[in-house]
Coordinates of N, CA and C in Angstrom, one line a residue:
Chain A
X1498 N 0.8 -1.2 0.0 CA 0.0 0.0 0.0 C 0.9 1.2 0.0
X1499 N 0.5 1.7 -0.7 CA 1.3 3.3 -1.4 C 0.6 4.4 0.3
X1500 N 1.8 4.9 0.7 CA 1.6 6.0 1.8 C 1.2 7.6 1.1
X1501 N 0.0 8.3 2.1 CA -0.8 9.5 1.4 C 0.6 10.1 1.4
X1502 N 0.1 10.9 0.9 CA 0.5 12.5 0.9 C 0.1 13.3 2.1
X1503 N 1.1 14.1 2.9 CA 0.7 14.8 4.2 C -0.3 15.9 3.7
X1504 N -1.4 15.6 4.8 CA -2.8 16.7 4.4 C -1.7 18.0 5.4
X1505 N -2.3 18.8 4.7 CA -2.1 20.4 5.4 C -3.7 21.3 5.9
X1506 N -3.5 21.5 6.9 CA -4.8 22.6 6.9 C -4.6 23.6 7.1
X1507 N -4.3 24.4 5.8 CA -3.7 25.7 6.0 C -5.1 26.7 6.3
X1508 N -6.4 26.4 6.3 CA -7.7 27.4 6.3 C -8.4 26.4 7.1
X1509 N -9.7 27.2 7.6 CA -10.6 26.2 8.1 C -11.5 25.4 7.2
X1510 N -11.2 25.7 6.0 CA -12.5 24.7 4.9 C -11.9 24.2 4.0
X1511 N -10.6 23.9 3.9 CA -10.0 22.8 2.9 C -8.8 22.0 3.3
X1512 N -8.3 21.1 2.9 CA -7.5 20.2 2.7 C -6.3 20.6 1.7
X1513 N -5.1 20.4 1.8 CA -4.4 20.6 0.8 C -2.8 19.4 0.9
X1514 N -2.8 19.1 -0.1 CA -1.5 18.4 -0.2 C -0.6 18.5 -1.5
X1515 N 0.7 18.2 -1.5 CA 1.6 18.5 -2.4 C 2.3 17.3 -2.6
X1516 N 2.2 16.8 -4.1 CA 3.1 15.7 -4.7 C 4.8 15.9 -4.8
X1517 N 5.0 15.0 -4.8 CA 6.5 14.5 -5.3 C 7.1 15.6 -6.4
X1518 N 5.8 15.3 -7.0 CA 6.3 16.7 -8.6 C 6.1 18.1 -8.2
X1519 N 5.4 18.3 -6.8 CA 5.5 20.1 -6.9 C 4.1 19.9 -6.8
X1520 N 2.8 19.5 -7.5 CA 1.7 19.8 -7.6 C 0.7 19.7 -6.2
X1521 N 0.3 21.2 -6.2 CA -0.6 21.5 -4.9 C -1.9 21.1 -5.4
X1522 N -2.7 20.2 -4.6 CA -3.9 20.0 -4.6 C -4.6 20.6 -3.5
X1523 N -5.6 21.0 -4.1 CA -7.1 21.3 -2.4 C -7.9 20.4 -2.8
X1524 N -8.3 20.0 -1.6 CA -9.6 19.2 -1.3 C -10.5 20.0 0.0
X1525 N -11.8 20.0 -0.7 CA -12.8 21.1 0.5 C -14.2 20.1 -0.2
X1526 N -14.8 20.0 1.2 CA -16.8 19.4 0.5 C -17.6 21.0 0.9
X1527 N -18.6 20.5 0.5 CA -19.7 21.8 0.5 C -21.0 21.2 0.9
X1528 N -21.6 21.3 1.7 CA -22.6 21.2 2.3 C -24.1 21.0 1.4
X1529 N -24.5 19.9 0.9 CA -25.6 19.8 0.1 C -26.8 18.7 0.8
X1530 N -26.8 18.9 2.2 CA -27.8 18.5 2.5 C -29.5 18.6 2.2
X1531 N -29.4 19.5 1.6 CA -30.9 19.9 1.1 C -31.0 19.2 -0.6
X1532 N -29.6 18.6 -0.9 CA -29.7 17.5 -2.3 C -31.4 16.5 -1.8
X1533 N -32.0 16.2 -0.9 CA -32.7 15.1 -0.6 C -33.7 16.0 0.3
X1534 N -33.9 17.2 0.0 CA -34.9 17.8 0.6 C -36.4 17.3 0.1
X1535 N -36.7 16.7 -0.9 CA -38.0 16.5 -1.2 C -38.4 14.7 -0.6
X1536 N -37.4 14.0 -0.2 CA -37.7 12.8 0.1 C -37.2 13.3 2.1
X1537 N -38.4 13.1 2.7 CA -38.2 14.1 4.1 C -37.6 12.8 5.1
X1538 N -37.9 11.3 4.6 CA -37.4 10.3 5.5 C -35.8 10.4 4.8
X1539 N -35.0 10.6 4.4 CA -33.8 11.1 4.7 C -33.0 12.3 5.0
X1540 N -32.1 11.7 5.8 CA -31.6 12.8 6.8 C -30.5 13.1 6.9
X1541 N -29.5 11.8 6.3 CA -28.3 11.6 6.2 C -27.9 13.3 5.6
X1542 N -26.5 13.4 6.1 CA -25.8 14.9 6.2 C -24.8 14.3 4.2
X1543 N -25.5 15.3 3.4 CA -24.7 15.2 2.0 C -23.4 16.1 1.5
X1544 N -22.6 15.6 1.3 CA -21.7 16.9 0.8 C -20.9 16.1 -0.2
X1545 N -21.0 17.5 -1.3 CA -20.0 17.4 -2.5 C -18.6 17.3 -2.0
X1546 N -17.8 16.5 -2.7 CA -16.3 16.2 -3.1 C -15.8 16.9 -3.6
X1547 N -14.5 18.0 -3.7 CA -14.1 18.4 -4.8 C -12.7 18.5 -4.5
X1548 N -11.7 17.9 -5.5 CA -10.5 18.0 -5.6 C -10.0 18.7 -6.7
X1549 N -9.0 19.8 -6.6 CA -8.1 20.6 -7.4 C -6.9 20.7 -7.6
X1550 N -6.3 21.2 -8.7 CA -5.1 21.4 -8.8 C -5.4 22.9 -8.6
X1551 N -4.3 23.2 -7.7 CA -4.5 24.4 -7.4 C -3.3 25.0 -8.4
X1552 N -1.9 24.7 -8.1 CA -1.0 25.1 -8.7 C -0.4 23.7 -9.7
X1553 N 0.5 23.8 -10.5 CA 0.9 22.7 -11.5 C 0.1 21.9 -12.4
X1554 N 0.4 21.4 -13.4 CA -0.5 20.8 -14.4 C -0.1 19.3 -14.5
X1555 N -1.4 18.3 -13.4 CA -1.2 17.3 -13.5 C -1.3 16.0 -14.6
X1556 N -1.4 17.1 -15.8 CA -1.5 16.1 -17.5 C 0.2 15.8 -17.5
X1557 N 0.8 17.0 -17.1 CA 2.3 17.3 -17.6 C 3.0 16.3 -16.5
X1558 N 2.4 16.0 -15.3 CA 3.3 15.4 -14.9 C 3.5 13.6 -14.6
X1559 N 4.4 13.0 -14.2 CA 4.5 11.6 -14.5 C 2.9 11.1 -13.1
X1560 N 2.7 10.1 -13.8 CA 1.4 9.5 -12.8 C 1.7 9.5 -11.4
X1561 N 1.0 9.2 -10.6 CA 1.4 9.1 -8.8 C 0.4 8.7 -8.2
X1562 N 0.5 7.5 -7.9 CA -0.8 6.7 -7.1 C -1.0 7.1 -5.8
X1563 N 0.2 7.9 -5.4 CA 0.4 8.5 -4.1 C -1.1 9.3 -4.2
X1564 N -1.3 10.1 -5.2 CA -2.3 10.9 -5.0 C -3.9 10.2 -4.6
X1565 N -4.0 8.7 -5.4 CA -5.5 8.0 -5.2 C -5.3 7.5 -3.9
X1566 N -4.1 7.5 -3.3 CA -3.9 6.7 -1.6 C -4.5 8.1 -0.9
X1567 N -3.7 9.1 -1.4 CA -4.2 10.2 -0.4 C -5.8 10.8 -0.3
X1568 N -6.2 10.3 -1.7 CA -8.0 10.7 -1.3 C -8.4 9.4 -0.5
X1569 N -7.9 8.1 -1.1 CA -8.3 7.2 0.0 C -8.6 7.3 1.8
X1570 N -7.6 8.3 2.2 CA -7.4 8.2 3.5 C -8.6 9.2 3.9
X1571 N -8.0 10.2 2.6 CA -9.5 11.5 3.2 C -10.5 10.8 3.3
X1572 N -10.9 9.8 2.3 CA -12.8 9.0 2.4 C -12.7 8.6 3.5
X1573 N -11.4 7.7 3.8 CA -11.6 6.9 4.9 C -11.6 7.5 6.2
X1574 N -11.4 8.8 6.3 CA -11.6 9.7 7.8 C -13.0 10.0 7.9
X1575 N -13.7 10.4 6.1 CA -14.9 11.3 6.0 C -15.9 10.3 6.5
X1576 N -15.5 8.6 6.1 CA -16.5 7.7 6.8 C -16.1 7.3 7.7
X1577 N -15.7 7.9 8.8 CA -15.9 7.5 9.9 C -16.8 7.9 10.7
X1578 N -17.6 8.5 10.2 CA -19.4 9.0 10.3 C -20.1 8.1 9.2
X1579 N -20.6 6.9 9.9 CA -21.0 5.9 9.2 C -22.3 6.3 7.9
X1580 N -23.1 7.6 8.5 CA -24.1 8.4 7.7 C -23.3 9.5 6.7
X1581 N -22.4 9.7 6.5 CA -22.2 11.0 5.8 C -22.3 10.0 4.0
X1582 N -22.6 11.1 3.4 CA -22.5 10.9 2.0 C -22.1 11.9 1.3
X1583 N -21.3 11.3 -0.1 CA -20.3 12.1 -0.4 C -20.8 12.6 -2.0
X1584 N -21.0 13.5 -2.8 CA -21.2 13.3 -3.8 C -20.2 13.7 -4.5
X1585 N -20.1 13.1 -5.8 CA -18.7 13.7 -6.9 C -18.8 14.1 -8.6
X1586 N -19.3 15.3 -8.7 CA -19.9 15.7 -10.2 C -18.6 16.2 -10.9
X1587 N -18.4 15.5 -12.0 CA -17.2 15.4 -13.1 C -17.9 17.1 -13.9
X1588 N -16.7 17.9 -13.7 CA -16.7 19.5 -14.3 C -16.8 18.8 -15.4
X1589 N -17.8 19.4 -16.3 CA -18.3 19.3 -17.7 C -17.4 20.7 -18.7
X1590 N -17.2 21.8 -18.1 CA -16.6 23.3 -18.6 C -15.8 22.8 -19.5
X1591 N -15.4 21.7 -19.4 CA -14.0 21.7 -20.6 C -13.9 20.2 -21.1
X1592 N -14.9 19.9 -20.8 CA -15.5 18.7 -22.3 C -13.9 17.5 -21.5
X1593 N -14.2 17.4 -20.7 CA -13.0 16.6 -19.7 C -13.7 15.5 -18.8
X1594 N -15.0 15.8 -18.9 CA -15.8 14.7 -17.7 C -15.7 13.6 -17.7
X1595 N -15.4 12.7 -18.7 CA -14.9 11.7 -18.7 C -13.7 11.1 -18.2
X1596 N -12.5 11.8 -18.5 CA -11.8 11.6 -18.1 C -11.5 11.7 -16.5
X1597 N -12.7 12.6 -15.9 CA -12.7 13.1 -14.5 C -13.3 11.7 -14.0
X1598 N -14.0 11.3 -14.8 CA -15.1 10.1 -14.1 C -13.6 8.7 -13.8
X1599 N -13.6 8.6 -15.1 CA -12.1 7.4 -15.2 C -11.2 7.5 -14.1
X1600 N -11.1 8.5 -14.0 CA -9.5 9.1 -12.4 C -10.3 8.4 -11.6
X1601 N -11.6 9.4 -11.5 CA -11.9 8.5 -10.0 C -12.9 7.2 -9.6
X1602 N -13.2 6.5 -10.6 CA -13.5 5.3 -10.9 C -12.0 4.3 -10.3
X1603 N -11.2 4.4 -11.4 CA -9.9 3.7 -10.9 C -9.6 4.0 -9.7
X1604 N -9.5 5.2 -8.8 CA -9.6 5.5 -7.7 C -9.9 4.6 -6.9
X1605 N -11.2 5.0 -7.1 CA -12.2 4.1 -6.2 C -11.9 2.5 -5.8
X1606 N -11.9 1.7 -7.4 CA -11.6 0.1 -7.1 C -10.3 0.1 -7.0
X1607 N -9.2 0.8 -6.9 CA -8.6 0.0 -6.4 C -8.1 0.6 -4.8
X1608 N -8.6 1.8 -4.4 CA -8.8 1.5 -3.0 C -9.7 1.2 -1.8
X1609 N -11.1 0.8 -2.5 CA -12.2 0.7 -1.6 C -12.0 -0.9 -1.0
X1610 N -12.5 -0.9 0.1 CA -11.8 -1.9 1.0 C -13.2 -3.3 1.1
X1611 N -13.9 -2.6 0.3 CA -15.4 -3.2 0.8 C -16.5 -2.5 1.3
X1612 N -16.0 -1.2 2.3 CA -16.8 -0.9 2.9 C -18.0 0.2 2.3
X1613 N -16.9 0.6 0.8 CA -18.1 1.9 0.5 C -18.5 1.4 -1.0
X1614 N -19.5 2.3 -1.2 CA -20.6 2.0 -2.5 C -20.4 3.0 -3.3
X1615 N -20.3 2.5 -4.5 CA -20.5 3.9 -5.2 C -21.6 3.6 -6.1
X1616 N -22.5 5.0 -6.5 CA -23.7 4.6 -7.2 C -23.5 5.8 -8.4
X1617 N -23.4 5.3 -9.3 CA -23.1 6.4 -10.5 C -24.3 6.9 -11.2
X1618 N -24.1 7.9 -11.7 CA -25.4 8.7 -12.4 C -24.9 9.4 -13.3
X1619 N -25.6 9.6 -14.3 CA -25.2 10.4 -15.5 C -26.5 11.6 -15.6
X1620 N -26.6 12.7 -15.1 CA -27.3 13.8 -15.3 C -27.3 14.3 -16.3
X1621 N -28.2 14.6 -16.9 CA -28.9 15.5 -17.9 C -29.3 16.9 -17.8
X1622 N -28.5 17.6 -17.7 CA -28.9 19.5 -17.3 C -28.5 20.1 -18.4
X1623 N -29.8 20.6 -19.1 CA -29.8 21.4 -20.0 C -29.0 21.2 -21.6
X1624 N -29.6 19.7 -21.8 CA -28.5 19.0 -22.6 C -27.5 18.6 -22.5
X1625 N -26.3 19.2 -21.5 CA -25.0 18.4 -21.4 C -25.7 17.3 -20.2
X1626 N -24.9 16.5 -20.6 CA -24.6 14.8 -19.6 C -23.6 15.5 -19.0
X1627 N -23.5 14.9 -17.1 CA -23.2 15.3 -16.4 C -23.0 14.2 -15.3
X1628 N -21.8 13.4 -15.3 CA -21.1 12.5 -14.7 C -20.9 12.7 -13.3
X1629 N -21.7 11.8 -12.3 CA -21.9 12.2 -11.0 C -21.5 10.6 -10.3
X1630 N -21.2 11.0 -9.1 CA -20.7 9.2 -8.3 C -21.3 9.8 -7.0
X1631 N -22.3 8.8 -6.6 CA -22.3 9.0 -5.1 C -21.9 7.6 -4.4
X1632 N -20.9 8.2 -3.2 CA -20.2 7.5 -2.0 C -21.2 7.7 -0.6
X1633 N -21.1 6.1 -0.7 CA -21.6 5.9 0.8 C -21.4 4.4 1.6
X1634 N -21.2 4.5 2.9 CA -20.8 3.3 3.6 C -22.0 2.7 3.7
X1635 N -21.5 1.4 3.1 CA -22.3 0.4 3.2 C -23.1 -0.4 4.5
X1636 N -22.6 0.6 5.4 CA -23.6 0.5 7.0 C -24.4 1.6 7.0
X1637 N -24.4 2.2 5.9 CA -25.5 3.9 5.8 C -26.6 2.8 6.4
X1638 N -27.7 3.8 7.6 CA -28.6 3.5 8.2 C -29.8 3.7 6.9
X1639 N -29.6 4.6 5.9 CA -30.6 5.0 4.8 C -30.5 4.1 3.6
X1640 N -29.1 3.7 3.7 CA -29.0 3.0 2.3 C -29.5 3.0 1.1
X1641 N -30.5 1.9 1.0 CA -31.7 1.9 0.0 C -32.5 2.8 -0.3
X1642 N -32.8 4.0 0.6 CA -33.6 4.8 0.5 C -32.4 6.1 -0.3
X1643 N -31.6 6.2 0.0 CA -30.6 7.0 -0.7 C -30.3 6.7 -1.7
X1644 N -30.1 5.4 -2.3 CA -29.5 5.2 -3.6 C -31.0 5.1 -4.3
X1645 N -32.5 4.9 -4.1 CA -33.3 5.3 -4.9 C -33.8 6.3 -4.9
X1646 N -33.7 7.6 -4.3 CA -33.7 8.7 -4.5 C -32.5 9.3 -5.4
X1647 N -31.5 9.0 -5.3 CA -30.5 9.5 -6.3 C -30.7 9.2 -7.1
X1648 N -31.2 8.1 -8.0 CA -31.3 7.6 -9.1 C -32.4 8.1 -9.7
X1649 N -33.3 8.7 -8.9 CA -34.5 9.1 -8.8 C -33.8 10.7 -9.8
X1650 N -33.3 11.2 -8.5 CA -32.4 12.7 -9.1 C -32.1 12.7 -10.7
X1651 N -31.3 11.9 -11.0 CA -30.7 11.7 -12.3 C -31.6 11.1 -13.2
X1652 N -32.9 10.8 -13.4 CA -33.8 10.1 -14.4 C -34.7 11.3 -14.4
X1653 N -34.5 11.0 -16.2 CA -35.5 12.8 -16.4 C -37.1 12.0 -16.8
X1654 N -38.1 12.7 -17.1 CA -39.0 12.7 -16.9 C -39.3 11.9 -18.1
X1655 N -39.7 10.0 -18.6 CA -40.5 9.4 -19.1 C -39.3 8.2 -19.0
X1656 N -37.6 8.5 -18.3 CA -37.2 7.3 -18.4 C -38.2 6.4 -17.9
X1657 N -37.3 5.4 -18.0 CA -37.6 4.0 -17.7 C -38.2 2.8 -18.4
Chain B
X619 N -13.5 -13.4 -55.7 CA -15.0 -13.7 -54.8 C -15.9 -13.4 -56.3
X620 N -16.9 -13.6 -56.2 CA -18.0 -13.5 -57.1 C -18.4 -12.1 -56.5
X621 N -19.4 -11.8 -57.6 CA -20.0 -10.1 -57.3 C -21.0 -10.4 -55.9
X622 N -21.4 -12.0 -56.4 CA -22.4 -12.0 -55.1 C -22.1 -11.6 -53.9
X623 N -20.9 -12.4 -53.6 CA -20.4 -12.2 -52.3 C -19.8 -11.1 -51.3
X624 N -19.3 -10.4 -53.2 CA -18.8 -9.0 -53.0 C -19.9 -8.2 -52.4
X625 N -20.9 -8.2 -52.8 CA -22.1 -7.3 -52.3 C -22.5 -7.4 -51.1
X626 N -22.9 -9.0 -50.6 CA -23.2 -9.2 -49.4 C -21.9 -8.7 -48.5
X627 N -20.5 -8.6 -49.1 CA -19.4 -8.1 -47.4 C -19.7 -6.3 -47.8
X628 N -20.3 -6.1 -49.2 CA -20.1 -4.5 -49.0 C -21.5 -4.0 -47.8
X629 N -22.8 -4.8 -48.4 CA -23.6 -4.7 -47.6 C -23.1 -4.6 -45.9
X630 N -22.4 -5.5 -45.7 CA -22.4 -6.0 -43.9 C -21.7 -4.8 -43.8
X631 N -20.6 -4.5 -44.6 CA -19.3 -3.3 -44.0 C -20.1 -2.1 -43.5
X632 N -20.7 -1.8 -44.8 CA -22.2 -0.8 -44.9 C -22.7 -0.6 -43.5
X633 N -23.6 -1.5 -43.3 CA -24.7 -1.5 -41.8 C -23.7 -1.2 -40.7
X634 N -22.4 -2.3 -40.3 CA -21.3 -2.4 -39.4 C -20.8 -0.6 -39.2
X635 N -20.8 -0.2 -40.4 CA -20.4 1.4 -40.7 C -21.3 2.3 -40.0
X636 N -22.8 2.0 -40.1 CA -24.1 2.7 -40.1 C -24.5 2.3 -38.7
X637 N -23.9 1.4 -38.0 CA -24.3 1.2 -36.6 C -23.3 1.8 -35.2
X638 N -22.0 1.5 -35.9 CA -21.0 2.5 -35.4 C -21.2 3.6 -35.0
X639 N -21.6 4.5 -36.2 CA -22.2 5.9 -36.3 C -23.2 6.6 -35.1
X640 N -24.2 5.4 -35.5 CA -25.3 5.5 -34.7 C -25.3 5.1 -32.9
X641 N -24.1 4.4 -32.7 CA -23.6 3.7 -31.2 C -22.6 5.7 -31.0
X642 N -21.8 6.0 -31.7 CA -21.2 6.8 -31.5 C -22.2 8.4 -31.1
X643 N -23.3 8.3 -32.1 CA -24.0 9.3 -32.3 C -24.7 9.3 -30.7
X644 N -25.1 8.1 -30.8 CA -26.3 7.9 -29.5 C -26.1 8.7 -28.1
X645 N -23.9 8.2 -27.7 CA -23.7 8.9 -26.5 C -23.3 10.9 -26.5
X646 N -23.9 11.1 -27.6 CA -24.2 12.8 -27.8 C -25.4 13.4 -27.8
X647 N -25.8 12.6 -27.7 CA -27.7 12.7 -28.4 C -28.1 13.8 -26.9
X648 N -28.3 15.4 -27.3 CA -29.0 16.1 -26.9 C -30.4 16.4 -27.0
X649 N -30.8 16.3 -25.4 CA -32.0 16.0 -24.8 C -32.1 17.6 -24.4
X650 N -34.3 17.5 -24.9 CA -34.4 19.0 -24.0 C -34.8 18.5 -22.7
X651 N -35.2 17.6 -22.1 CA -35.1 17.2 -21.5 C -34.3 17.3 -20.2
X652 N -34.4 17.6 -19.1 CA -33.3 17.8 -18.0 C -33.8 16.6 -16.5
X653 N -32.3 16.1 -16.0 CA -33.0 15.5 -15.3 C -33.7 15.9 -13.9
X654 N -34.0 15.2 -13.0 CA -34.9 15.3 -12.4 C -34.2 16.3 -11.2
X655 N -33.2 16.2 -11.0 CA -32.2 16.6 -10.0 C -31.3 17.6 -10.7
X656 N -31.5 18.3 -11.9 CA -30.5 18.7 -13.0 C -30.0 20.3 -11.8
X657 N -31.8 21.0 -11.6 CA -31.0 21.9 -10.7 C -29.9 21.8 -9.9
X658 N -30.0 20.9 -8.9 CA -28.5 20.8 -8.1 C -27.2 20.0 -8.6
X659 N -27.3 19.3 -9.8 CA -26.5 19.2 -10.3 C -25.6 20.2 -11.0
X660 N -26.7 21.0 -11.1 CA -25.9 22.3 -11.7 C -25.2 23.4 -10.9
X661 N -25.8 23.4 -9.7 CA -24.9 24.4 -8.9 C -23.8 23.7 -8.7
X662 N -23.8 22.4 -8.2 CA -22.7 21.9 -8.0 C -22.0 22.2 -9.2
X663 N -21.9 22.2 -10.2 CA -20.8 22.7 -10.9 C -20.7 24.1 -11.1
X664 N -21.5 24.5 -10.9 CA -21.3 26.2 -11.0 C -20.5 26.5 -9.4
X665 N -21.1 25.8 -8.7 CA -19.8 26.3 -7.0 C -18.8 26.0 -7.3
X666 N -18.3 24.6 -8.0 CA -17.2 24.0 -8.3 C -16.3 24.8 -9.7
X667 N -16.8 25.2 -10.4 CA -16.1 26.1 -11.4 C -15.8 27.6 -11.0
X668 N -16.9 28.4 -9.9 CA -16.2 29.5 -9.5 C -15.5 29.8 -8.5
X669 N -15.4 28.8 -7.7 CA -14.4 28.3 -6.2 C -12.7 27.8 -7.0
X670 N -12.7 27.2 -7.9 CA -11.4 26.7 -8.9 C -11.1 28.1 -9.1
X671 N -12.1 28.6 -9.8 CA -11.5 29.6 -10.7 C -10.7 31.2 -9.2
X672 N -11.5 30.9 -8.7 CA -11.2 31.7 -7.3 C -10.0 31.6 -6.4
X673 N -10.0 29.8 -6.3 CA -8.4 29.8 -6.1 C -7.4 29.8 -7.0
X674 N -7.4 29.5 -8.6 CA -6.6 29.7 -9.4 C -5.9 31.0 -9.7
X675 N -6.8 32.0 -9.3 CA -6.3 33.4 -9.5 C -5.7 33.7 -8.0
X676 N -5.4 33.1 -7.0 CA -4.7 33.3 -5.7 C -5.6 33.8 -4.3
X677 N -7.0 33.4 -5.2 CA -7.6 34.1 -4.0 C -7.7 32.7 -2.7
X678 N -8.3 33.4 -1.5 CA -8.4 32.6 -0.2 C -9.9 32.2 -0.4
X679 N -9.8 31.2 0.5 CA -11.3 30.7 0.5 C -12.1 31.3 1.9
X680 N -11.0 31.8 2.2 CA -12.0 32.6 3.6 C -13.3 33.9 2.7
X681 N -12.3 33.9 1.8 CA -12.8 35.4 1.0 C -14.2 35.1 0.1
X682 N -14.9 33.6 0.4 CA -15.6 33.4 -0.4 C -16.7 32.9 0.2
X683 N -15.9 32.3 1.7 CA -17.1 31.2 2.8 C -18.3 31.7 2.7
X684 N -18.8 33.3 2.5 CA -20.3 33.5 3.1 C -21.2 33.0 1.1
X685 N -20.6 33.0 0.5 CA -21.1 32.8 -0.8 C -21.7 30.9 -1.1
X686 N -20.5 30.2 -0.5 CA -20.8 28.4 -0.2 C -20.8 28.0 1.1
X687 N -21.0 26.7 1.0 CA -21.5 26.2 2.7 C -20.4 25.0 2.5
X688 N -18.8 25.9 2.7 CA -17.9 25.4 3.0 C -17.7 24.7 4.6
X689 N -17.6 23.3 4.6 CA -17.5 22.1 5.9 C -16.5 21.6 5.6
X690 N -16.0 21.5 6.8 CA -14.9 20.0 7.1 C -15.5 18.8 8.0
X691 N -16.3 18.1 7.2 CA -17.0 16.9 7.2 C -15.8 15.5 8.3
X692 N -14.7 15.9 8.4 CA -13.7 15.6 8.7 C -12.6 15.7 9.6
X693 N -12.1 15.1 10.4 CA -10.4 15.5 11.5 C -9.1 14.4 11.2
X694 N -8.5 15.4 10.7 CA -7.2 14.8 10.2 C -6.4 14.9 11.7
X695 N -6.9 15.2 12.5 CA -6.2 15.1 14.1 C -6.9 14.2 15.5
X696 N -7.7 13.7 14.3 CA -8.5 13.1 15.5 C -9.5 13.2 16.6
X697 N -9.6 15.1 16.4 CA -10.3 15.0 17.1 C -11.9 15.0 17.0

């Protein structure tokens, strides 16, 4: 097992760490518990994922699995609140979402331990598709009730 | 080959050509349609494209907290 990268908390609302090559990343969630405001029997606490390059361009530099160990550790602190859920929407701005989804797909399997789920969605807003993953521990007290409302989210009106 | 046969692989190339297209075409296929959830799908990338773009230019995120519902869902100390 590949060791993170040292988190820094240089602010009170993000995460940040620095590669081998120089490249600063932030990591900060944002509070979307009202994502499940219309289904009132869930309660579970929601928040968006977002990781950046803040400084350096990580196309240019050589791969580093150090970096998918070091979101590993962040999930694995964020679920240590067996209810939190994590959502992760692939930026569409630059026709890249794919490749955002891929990063963290491979992420995912090859560090999830068992314990978390991911339930993928492909959103439809305003014609662009819009690549979304939601994370959640597989002891979520809502479970079921969360992954059919999300799926619920992401189906426009006559799928099925 | 005979012309027969010639026709029947130009036929198959044809369709094989014409289904490609259409497998290719399918994952672009713009919908007026939006989904069900599309609104918060969409802020989520609008927080996420002007918070990037916010720290890209050197700004702090303190300078921006009352705008998002910036959390640390998390303790890298344990506590």
């Amino acid at each position: 097992m590949l060791s993170p990268y040292q988190l820094l908390e240089n602010d009170e609302y993000s995460f940040e760490f620095i590669t081998d090559a120089g490249i600063i990343y932030k990591i900060y969630f944002l509070d979307y518990s009202y994502m499940f405001q219309d289904y009132q029997h869930i309660t579970c606490p929601v928040f968006s994922f977002n990781i950046d390059a803040i400084e350096g361009d990580p196309d240019l530099a050589p791969g580093d699995d150090r970096v998918g160990a070091t979101i590993s550790s962040v999930m694995n602190l964020f679920f240590t609140k067996i209810d939190n859920v994590a959502v992760y929407v692939c930026d569409s701005t630059d026709a890249r979402q794919y490749a955002r989804k891929r990063k963290f797909d491979i992420w995912f399997y090859s560090y999830n331990d068992g314990s978390l789920i991911k339930e993928d969605g492909l959103a439809i807003v305003e014609g662009t598709a819009i690549y979304n993953s939601m994370l959640l521990h597989k002891s979520n007290t809502q479970l079921t009730e969360i992954i059919l409302a999300y799926k619920e989210l992401n189906e426009r009106a006559g799928d099925k | 080959m005979s012309i027969g046969n010639f026709s029947i692989a130009f036929i198959l190339v044809r369709n094989l050509a014409i289904f490609v297209l259409f497998m290719k075409n399918k994952e672009n296929i713009i919908t007026s349609t939006s989904s069900k959830g599309a609104a918060i799908f969409k802020k989520m990338i609008e927080d996420k494209k002007a918070i990037r773009e916010h720290i890209q230019k050197g700004g702090k995120i303190a300078d921006i907290k009352e705008k998002f519902n910036f959390v640390k869902p998390l303790s890298i100390t344990g506590k």
